[in-house]
């Protein structure tokens, strides 16, 4: 699970639901009143297209951030495909929920581990660790611009 606390004292939590392997989000008003969980990523589709190989395990190494406007940003790993994923939840969905959009980023090797979000020179970048196997194992940190 990953936690962000906004300026109003509301908690924002993204977590993996181990039952269906989806990534979920919940807002805890004032740190005490738990809202209804929202599905950030089912692991079954991306941009409306279903995966040919079935359910992807998503949500590992998640990092959450919340903007002043209430947008929720979550970087995380698709552990099945070895890719960095990034979801943005825009406020204003039905019942005070978010409308979620997910993206996936191709990188060299198996990527998306230990993700984080940083602002560099006024631009958002996603940081994550990648690795490649073979005769010589390699790995490093990569910056991705969403």
Coordinates of C-alpha atoms in Angstrom, one line a residue:
X1 CA 0.0 0.0 0.0
X2 CA 1.0 3.6 -0.5
X3 CA -0.3 6.7 1.3
X4 CA -0.5 10.4 0.6
X5 CA -2.1 12.9 2.9
X6 CA -3.4 16.1 1.3
X7 CA -3.4 19.7 2.7
X8 CA -6.9 19.1 4.2
X9 CA -5.8 16.0 6.2
X10 CA -7.5 13.5 3.9
X11 CA -5.7 10.2 3.4
X12 CA -5.3 8.7 -0.1
X13 CA -4.3 5.1 -0.3
X14 CA -3.6 2.9 -3.3
X15 CA -3.3 -0.9 -2.7
X16 CA -3.4 -4.3 -4.3
X17 CA -6.5 -6.3 -3.7
X18 CA -5.0 -9.8 -3.3
X19 CA -8.3 -11.5 -4.1
X20 CA -8.7 -10.3 -7.7
X21 CA -5.1 -8.9 -8.1
X22 CA -6.4 -5.4 -9.1
X23 CA -5.0 -2.0 -8.0
X24 CA -7.5 0.0 -5.9
X25 CA -7.8 3.4 -4.4
X26 CA -9.6 4.7 -1.3
X27 CA -10.0 8.1 0.2
X28 CA -10.1 8.3 4.0
X29 CA -11.7 11.7 4.9
X30 CA -9.8 13.3 7.8
X31 CA -7.9 10.1 8.3
X32 CA -11.0 8.5 10.0
X33 CA -13.9 8.1 7.5
X34 CA -13.2 5.4 4.9
X35 CA -14.8 6.0 1.5
X36 CA -15.8 3.5 -1.1
X37 CA -12.9 1.7 -2.8
X38 CA -12.3 2.5 -6.5
X39 CA -10.7 0.2 -9.1
X40 CA -7.7 1.9 -10.6
X41 CA -6.6 -1.0 -12.8
X42 CA -8.2 -4.4 -13.2
X43 CA -5.1 -6.0 -14.7
X44 CA -7.4 -7.3 -17.5
X45 CA -7.2 -4.4 -20.0
X46 CA -5.2 -1.4 -21.1
X47 CA -6.9 1.5 -23.0
X48 CA -9.9 -0.7 -23.5
X49 CA -8.0 -3.6 -25.1
X50 CA -8.1 -6.9 -23.3
X51 CA -4.8 -8.7 -22.8
X52 CA -4.3 -11.9 -24.9
X53 CA -2.5 -13.6 -22.1
X54 CA -5.2 -13.0 -19.5
X55 CA -5.0 -11.3 -16.1
X56 CA -1.8 -9.2 -15.4
X57 CA -0.6 -8.8 -11.8
X58 CA -0.7 -5.1 -11.3
X59 CA 0.0 -2.6 -8.5
X60 CA 3.4 -3.8 -7.2
X61 CA 5.7 -1.1 -5.9
X62 CA 3.0 1.6 -6.2
X63 CA 3.6 5.2 -5.3
X64 CA 0.6 7.7 -4.9
X65 CA 0.5 11.5 -5.1
X66 CA -2.4 13.9 -5.0
X67 CA -2.6 17.4 -6.5
X68 CA -4.2 20.4 -5.0
X69 CA -7.0 20.0 -7.6
X70 CA -7.8 16.5 -6.3
X71 CA -6.2 14.5 -9.2
X72 CA -4.7 11.2 -7.9
X73 CA -1.6 9.9 -9.6
X74 CA -0.3 6.4 -9.1
X75 CA 2.8 4.9 -10.6
X76 CA 3.1 1.1 -10.3
X77 CA 4.3 -2.1 -11.9
X78 CA 2.7 -4.6 -14.2
X79 CA 4.6 -7.5 -12.8
X80 CA 3.3 -9.9 -15.6
X81 CA 4.6 -7.8 -18.5
X82 CA 7.5 -6.2 -16.6
X83 CA 6.3 -2.6 -17.4
X84 CA 5.9 0.6 -15.6
X85 CA 2.3 1.8 -15.4
X86 CA 0.9 5.1 -14.5
X87 CA -2.7 5.9 -13.7
X88 CA -4.4 9.3 -13.2
X89 CA -7.7 9.7 -11.4
X90 CA -9.6 12.8 -12.4
X91 CA -12.1 13.9 -9.8
X92 CA -15.8 14.3 -10.8
X93 CA -16.9 10.7 -11.4
X94 CA -20.2 9.5 -10.2
X95 CA -20.7 9.5 -6.5
X96 CA -17.6 11.7 -5.9
X97 CA -15.3 9.1 -7.4
X98 CA -12.5 9.5 -10.0
X99 CA -12.4 8.7 -13.7
X100 CA -9.2 6.6 -14.1
X101 CA -6.9 6.5 -17.1
X102 CA -4.0 4.1 -17.2
X103 CA -0.9 4.1 -19.4
X104 CA 2.0 1.6 -19.9
X105 CA 5.6 2.4 -20.8
X106 CA 8.0 0.2 -22.7
X107 CA 11.5 0.2 -21.5
X108 CA 14.6 -1.9 -22.0
X109 CA 14.3 -5.1 -19.9
X110 CA 11.9 -5.9 -17.1
X111 CA 10.9 -2.5 -15.6
X112 CA 8.5 -0.7 -13.4
X113 CA 9.9 -1.7 -10.0
X114 CA 10.2 0.6 -7.0
X115 CA 8.4 3.4 -8.9
X116 CA 8.1 7.0 -7.8
X117 CA 7.0 10.4 -9.1
X118 CA 9.3 13.4 -9.1
X119 CA 9.1 16.9 -10.4
X120 CA 12.2 18.0 -12.3
X121 CA 12.4 21.5 -13.8
X122 CA 8.6 21.9 -13.4
X123 CA 7.9 18.6 -15.3
X124 CA 6.7 15.4 -13.8
X125 CA 8.9 12.3 -14.3
X126 CA 8.3 8.8 -13.3
X127 CA 11.3 7.0 -11.7
X128 CA 11.6 3.2 -11.8
X129 CA 14.1 0.4 -11.7
X130 CA 14.7 -2.0 -14.6
X131 CA 16.8 -5.1 -15.1
X132 CA 17.9 -7.4 -17.9
X133 CA 19.0 -11.0 -17.5
X134 CA 21.3 -13.1 -19.6
X135 CA 25.0 -13.9 -19.2
X136 CA 25.5 -10.6 -17.4
X137 CA 22.6 -9.2 -15.3
X138 CA 22.2 -5.5 -15.7
X139 CA 19.9 -3.0 -13.9
X140 CA 19.5 0.7 -13.3
X141 CA 17.1 3.5 -12.6
X142 CA 15.3 5.1 -15.5
X143 CA 13.3 8.4 -15.8
X144 CA 10.2 8.3 -17.9
X145 CA 8.2 11.4 -18.9
X146 CA 4.4 10.7 -18.9

